[in-house]
Short mmCIF file of C-alpha atoms and ligand atoms in Angstrom, two decimals:
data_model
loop_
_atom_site.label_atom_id
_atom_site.label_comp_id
_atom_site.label_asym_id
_atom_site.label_seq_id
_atom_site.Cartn_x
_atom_site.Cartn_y
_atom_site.Cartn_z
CA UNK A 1 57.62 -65.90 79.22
CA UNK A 2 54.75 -63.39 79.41
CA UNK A 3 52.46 -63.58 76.88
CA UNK A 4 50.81 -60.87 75.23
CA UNK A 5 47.07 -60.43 76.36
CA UNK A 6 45.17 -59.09 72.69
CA UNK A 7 42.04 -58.30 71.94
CA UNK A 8 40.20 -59.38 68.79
CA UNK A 9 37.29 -57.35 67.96
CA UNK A 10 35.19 -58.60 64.41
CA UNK A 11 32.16 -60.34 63.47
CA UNK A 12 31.38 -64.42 63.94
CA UNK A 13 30.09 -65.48 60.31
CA UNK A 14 28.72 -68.72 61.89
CA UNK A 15 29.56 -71.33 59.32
CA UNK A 16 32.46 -69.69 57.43
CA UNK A 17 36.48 -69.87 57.79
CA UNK A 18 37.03 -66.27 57.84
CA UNK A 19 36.89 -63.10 60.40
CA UNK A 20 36.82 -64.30 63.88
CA UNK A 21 36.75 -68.22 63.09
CA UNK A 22 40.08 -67.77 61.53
CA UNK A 23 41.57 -64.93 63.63
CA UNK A 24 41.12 -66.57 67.31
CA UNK A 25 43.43 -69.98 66.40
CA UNK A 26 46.29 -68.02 64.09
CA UNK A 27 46.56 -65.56 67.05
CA UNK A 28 46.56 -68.27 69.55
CA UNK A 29 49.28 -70.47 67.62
CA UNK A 30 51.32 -67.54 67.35
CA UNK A 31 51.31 -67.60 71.73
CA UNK A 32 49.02 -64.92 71.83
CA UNK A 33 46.41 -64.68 75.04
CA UNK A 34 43.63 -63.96 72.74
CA UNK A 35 40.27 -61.86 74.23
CA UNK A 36 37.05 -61.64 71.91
CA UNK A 37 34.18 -59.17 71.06
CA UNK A 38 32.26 -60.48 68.75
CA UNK A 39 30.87 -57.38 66.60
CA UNK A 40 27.99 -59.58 65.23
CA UNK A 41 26.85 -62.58 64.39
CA UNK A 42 26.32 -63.73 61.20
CA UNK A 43 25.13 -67.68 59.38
CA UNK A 44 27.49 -66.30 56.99
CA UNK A 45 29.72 -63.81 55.31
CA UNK A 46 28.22 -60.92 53.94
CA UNK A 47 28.78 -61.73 50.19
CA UNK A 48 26.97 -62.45 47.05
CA UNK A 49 27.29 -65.67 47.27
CA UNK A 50 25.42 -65.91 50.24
CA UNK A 51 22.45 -63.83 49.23
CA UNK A 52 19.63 -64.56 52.61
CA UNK A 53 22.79 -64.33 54.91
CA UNK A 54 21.47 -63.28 58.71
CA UNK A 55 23.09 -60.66 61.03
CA UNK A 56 22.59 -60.03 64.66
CA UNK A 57 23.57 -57.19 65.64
CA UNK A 58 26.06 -57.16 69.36
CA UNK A 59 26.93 -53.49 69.68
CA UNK A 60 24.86 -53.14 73.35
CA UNK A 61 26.38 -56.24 74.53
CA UNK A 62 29.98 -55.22 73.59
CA UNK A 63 28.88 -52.03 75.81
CA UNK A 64 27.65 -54.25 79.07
CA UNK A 65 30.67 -56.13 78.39
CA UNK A 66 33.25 -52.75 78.24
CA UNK A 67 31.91 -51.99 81.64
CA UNK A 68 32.45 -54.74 83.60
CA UNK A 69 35.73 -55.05 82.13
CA UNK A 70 36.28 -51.75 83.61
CA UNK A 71 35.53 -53.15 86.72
CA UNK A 72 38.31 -56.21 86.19
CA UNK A 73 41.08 -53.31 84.90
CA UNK A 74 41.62 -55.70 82.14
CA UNK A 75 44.50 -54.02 79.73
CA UNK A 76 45.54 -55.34 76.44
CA UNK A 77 48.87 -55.23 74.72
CA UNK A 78 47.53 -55.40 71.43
CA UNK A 79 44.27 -54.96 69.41
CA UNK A 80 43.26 -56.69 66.37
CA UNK A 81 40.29 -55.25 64.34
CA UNK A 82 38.25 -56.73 61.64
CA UNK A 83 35.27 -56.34 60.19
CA UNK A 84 32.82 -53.82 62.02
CA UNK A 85 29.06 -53.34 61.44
CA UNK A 86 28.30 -49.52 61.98
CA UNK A 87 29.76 -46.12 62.28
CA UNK A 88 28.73 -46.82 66.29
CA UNK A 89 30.99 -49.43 66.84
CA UNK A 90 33.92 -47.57 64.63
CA UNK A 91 33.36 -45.59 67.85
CA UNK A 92 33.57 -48.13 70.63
CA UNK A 93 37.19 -49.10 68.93
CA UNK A 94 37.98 -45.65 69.98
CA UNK A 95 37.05 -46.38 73.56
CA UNK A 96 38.41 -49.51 73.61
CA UNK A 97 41.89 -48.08 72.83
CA UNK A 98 41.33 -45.73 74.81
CA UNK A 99 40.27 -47.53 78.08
CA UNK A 100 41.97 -50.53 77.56
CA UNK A 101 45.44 -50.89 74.93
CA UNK A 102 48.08 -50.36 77.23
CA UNK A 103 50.78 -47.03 76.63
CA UNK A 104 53.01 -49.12 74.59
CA UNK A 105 50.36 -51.50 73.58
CA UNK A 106 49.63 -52.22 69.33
CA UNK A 107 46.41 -51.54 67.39
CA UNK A 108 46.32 -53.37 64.11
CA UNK A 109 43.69 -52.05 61.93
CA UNK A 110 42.24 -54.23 58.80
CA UNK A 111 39.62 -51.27 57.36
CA UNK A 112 37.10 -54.32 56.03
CA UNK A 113 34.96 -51.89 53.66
CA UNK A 114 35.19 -53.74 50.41
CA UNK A 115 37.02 -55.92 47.84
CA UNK A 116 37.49 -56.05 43.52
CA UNK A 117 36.43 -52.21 43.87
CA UNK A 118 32.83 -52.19 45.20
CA UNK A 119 32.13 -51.65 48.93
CA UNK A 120 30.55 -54.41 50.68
CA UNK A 121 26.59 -54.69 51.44
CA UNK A 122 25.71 -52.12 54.44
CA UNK A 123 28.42 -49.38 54.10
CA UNK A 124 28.19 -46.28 52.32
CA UNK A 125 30.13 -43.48 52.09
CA UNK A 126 29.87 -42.11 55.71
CA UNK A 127 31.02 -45.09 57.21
CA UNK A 128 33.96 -44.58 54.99
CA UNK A 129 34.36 -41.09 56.58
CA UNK A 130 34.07 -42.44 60.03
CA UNK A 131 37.06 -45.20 58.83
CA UNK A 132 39.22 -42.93 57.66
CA UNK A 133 39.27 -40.90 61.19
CA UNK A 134 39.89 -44.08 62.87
CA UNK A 135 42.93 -45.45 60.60
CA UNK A 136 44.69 -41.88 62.17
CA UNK A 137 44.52 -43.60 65.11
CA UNK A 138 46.22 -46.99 64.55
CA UNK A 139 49.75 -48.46 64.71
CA UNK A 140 49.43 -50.83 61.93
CA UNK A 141 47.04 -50.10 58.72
CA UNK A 142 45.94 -52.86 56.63
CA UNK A 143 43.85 -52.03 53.83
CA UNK A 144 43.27 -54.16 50.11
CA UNK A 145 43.60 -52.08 46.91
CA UNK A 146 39.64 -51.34 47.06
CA UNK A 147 39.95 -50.20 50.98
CA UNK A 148 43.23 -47.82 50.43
CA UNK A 149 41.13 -46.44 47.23
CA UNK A 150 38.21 -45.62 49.32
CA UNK A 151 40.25 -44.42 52.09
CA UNK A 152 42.60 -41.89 50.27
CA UNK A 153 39.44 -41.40 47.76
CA UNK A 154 41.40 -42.37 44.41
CA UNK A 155 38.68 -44.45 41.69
CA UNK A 156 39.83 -47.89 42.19
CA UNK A 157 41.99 -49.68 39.82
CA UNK A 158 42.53 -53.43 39.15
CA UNK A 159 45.94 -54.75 39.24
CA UNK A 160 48.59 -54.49 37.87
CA UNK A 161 50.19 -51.37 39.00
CA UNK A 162 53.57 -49.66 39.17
CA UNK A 163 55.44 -50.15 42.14
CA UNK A 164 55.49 -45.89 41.81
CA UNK A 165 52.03 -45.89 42.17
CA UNK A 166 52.21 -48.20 44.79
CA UNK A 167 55.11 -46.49 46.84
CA UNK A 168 52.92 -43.19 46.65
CA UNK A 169 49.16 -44.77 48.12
CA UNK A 170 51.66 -46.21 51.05
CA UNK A 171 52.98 -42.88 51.95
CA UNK A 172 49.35 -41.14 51.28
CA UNK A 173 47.92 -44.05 53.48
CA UNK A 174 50.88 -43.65 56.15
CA UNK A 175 49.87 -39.75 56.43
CA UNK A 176 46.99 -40.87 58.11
CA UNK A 177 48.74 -42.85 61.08
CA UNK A 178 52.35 -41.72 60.96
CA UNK A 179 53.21 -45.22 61.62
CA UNK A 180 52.87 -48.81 60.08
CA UNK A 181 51.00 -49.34 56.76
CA UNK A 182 50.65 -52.71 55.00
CA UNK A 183 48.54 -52.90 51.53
CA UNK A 184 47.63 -56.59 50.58
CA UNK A 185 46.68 -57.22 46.89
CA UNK A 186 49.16 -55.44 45.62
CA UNK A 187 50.81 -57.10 42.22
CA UNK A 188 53.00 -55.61 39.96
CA UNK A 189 53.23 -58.25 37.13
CA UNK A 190 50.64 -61.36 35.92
CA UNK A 191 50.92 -64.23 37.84
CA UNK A 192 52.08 -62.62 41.07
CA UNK A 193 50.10 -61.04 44.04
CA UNK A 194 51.34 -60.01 47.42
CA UNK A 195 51.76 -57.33 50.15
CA UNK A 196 53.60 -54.17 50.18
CA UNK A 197 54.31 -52.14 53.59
CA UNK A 198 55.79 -48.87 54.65
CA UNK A 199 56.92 -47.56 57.70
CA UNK A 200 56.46 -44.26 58.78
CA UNK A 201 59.29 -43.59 61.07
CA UNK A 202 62.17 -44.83 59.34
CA UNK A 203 60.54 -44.34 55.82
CA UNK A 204 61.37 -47.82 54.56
CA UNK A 205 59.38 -49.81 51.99
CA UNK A 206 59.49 -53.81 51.68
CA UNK A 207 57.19 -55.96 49.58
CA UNK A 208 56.69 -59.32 49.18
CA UNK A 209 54.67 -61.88 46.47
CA UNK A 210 54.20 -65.03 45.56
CA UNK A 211 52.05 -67.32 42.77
CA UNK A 212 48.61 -66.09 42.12
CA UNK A 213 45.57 -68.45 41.93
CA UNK A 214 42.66 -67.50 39.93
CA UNK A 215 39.58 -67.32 42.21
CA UNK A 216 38.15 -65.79 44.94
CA UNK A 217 39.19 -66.89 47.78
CA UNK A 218 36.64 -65.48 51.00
CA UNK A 219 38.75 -64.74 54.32
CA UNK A 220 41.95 -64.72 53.10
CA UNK A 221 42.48 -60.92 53.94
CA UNK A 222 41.34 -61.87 57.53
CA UNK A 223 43.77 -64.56 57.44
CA UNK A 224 46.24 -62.45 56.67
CA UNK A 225 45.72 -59.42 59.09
CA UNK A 226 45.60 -62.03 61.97
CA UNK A 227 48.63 -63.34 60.74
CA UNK A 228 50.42 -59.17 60.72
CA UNK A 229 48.74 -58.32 64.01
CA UNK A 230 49.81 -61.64 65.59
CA UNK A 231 53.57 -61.23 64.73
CA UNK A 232 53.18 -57.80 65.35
CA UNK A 233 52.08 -58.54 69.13
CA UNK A 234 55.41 -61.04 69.73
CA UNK A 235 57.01 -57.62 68.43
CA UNK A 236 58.47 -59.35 65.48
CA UNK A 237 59.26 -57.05 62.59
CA UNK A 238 57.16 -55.92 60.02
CA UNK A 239 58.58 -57.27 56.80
CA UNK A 240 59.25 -60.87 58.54
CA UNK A 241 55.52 -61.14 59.23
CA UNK A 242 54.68 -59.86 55.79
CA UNK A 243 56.81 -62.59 54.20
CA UNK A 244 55.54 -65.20 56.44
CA UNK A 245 51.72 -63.94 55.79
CA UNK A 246 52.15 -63.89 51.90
CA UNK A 247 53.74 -67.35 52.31
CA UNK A 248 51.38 -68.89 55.01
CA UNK A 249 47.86 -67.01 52.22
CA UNK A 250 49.19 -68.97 49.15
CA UNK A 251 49.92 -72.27 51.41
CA UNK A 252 46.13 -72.25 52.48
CA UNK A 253 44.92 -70.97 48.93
CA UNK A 254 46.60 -74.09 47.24
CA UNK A 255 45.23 -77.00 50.34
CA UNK A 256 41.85 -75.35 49.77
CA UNK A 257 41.97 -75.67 45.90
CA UNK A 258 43.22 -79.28 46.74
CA UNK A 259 40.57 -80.18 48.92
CA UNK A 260 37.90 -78.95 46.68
CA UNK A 261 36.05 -77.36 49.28
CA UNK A 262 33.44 -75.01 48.61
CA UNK A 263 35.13 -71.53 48.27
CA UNK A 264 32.44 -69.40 49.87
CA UNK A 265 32.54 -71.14 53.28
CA UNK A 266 36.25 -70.20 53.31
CA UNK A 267 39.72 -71.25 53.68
CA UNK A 268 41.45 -74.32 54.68
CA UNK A 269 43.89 -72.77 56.83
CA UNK A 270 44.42 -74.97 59.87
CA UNK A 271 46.95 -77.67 57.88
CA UNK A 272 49.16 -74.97 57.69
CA UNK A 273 49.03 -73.58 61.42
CA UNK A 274 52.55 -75.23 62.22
CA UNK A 275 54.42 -73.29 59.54
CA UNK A 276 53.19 -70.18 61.49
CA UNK A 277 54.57 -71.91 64.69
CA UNK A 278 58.27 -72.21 62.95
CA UNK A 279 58.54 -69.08 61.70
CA UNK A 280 57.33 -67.75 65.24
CA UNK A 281 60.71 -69.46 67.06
CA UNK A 282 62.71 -68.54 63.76
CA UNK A 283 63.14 -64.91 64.14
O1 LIG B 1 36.21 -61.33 54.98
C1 LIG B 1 35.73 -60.07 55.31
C2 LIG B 1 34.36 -60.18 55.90
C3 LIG B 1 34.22 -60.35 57.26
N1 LIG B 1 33.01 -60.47 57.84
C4 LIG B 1 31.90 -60.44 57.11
C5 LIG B 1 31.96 -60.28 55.74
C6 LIG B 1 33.21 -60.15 55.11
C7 LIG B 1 33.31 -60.00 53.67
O2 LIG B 1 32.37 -60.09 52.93
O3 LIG B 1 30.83 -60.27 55.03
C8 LIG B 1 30.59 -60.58 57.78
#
């Protein structure tokens, strides 16, 4: 069997288990060919908790590196992005799509802007702009509550919500793509937290939750969107790989509680890599 060839495009937080540290292996078990551009490169994540955090950043080496691969004809069937550091390379996603997802090929879009309703250090509001313009462009949208706020510019609220007010920031997120839209945080009752997706085309709405744990829990979102885009890229259906992700998030939350690692470096997520693998040959 073929497999697909994807690109992942986000930052390297050096020491932490989120963004590309995470997204590389879960694309990888899922029998993904996985291709990198590392946006930047960080000691760690960006977040209070790391408060003297460095950041290189790799913007005109992604551009030495587009051209050669011009060179090579390199095409991808898929594209996973992740965190990005500036409104420039919001713009090189654009070319990259451009010059190098194939016709039929999938661009999976996780806007990383923000969390708990405050954007994160280094983006303002024209980077939010810039975001929005490039969600019109993807196949699958993946924002948390604080992103899809920002995005469809409604004040942010903490959950729980209504599964109508839910049901109408899908559709007013889907208007921007026309296609695939998945919101992650979503809860509707204490104790519960999951994902809620729409799709555009045949207008149908799925959710999916499971036990909350109290905490924050750094590159879970990232875990989850490489999770969507790669099930998405083994063009397995939507709702199956939001299942699996909810499932797969709260497996990783609870070994990481268990292990008592420290939270800020991230998840413990590799344990649970072979329950990815079954659901893979399940469906
Ligand atoms: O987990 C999202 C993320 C990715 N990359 C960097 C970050 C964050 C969130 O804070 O700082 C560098």
């Amino acid at each position: 069997m073929q497999q697909p060839r994807v690109l992942v495009l986000q930052d390297i937080s050096a020491s932490c288990r989120i963004s590309m540290n995470v997204a590389v292996p879960v694309l990888s078990c899922l029998n993904n060919a996985v291709n990198v551009l590392p946006t930047a490169l960080l000691s760690t994540h960006t977040g209070v908790r790391f408060p003297d955090y460095t950041f290189l950043d790799l913007t005109s080496e992604i551009k030495k590196i587009i051209q050669h691969w011009k060179v090579l004809s390199i095409q991808f069937d898929g594209i996973l992005v992740g965190y990005l550091g500036s409104i420039e390379q919001i713009n090189l996603v654009r070319e990259l799509k451009r010059d190098f997802l194939k016709e039929d090929g999938i661009l999976v879009l996780d806007p990383v802007m923000g969390d708990h309703g405050f954007l994160y250090p280094g983006f303002d509001t024209m980077y939010v702009e810039e975001m929005r313009k490039l969600c019109q462009e993807v196949s699958v949208l993946l924002p948390n509550m604080t992103e899809a706020s920002l995005l469809v510019g409604r004040d942010y609220q903490p959950a729980p919500y209504t599964p109508e007010q839910i049901e109408s920031l899908l559709k007013e997120l889907a208007s921007l793509n026309r296609q695939k839209v998945m919101l992650t945080g979503v809860s509707f009752e204490a104790g519960k937290v999951g994902a809620a997706s729409y799709d555009y085309e045949n207008q149908t709405m799925t959710n999916a939750f499971g036990p909350l744990q109290p905490g924050l829990f750094d590159g879970t979102g990232d875990l989850f969107s490489s999770v969507i885009g790669g099930f998405m890229f083994q063009r397995k259906p939507l709702s199956y790989a939001m299942e699996t992700a909810v499932e797969y998030v709260h497996r990783v939350i609870m070994r990481t509680i268990e292990s008592g690692a420290e939270l800020r470096f991230g998840v413990q997520f590799e344990t649970d890599l072979p329950y990815l693998i079954e659901r893979l040959y399940q469906k």
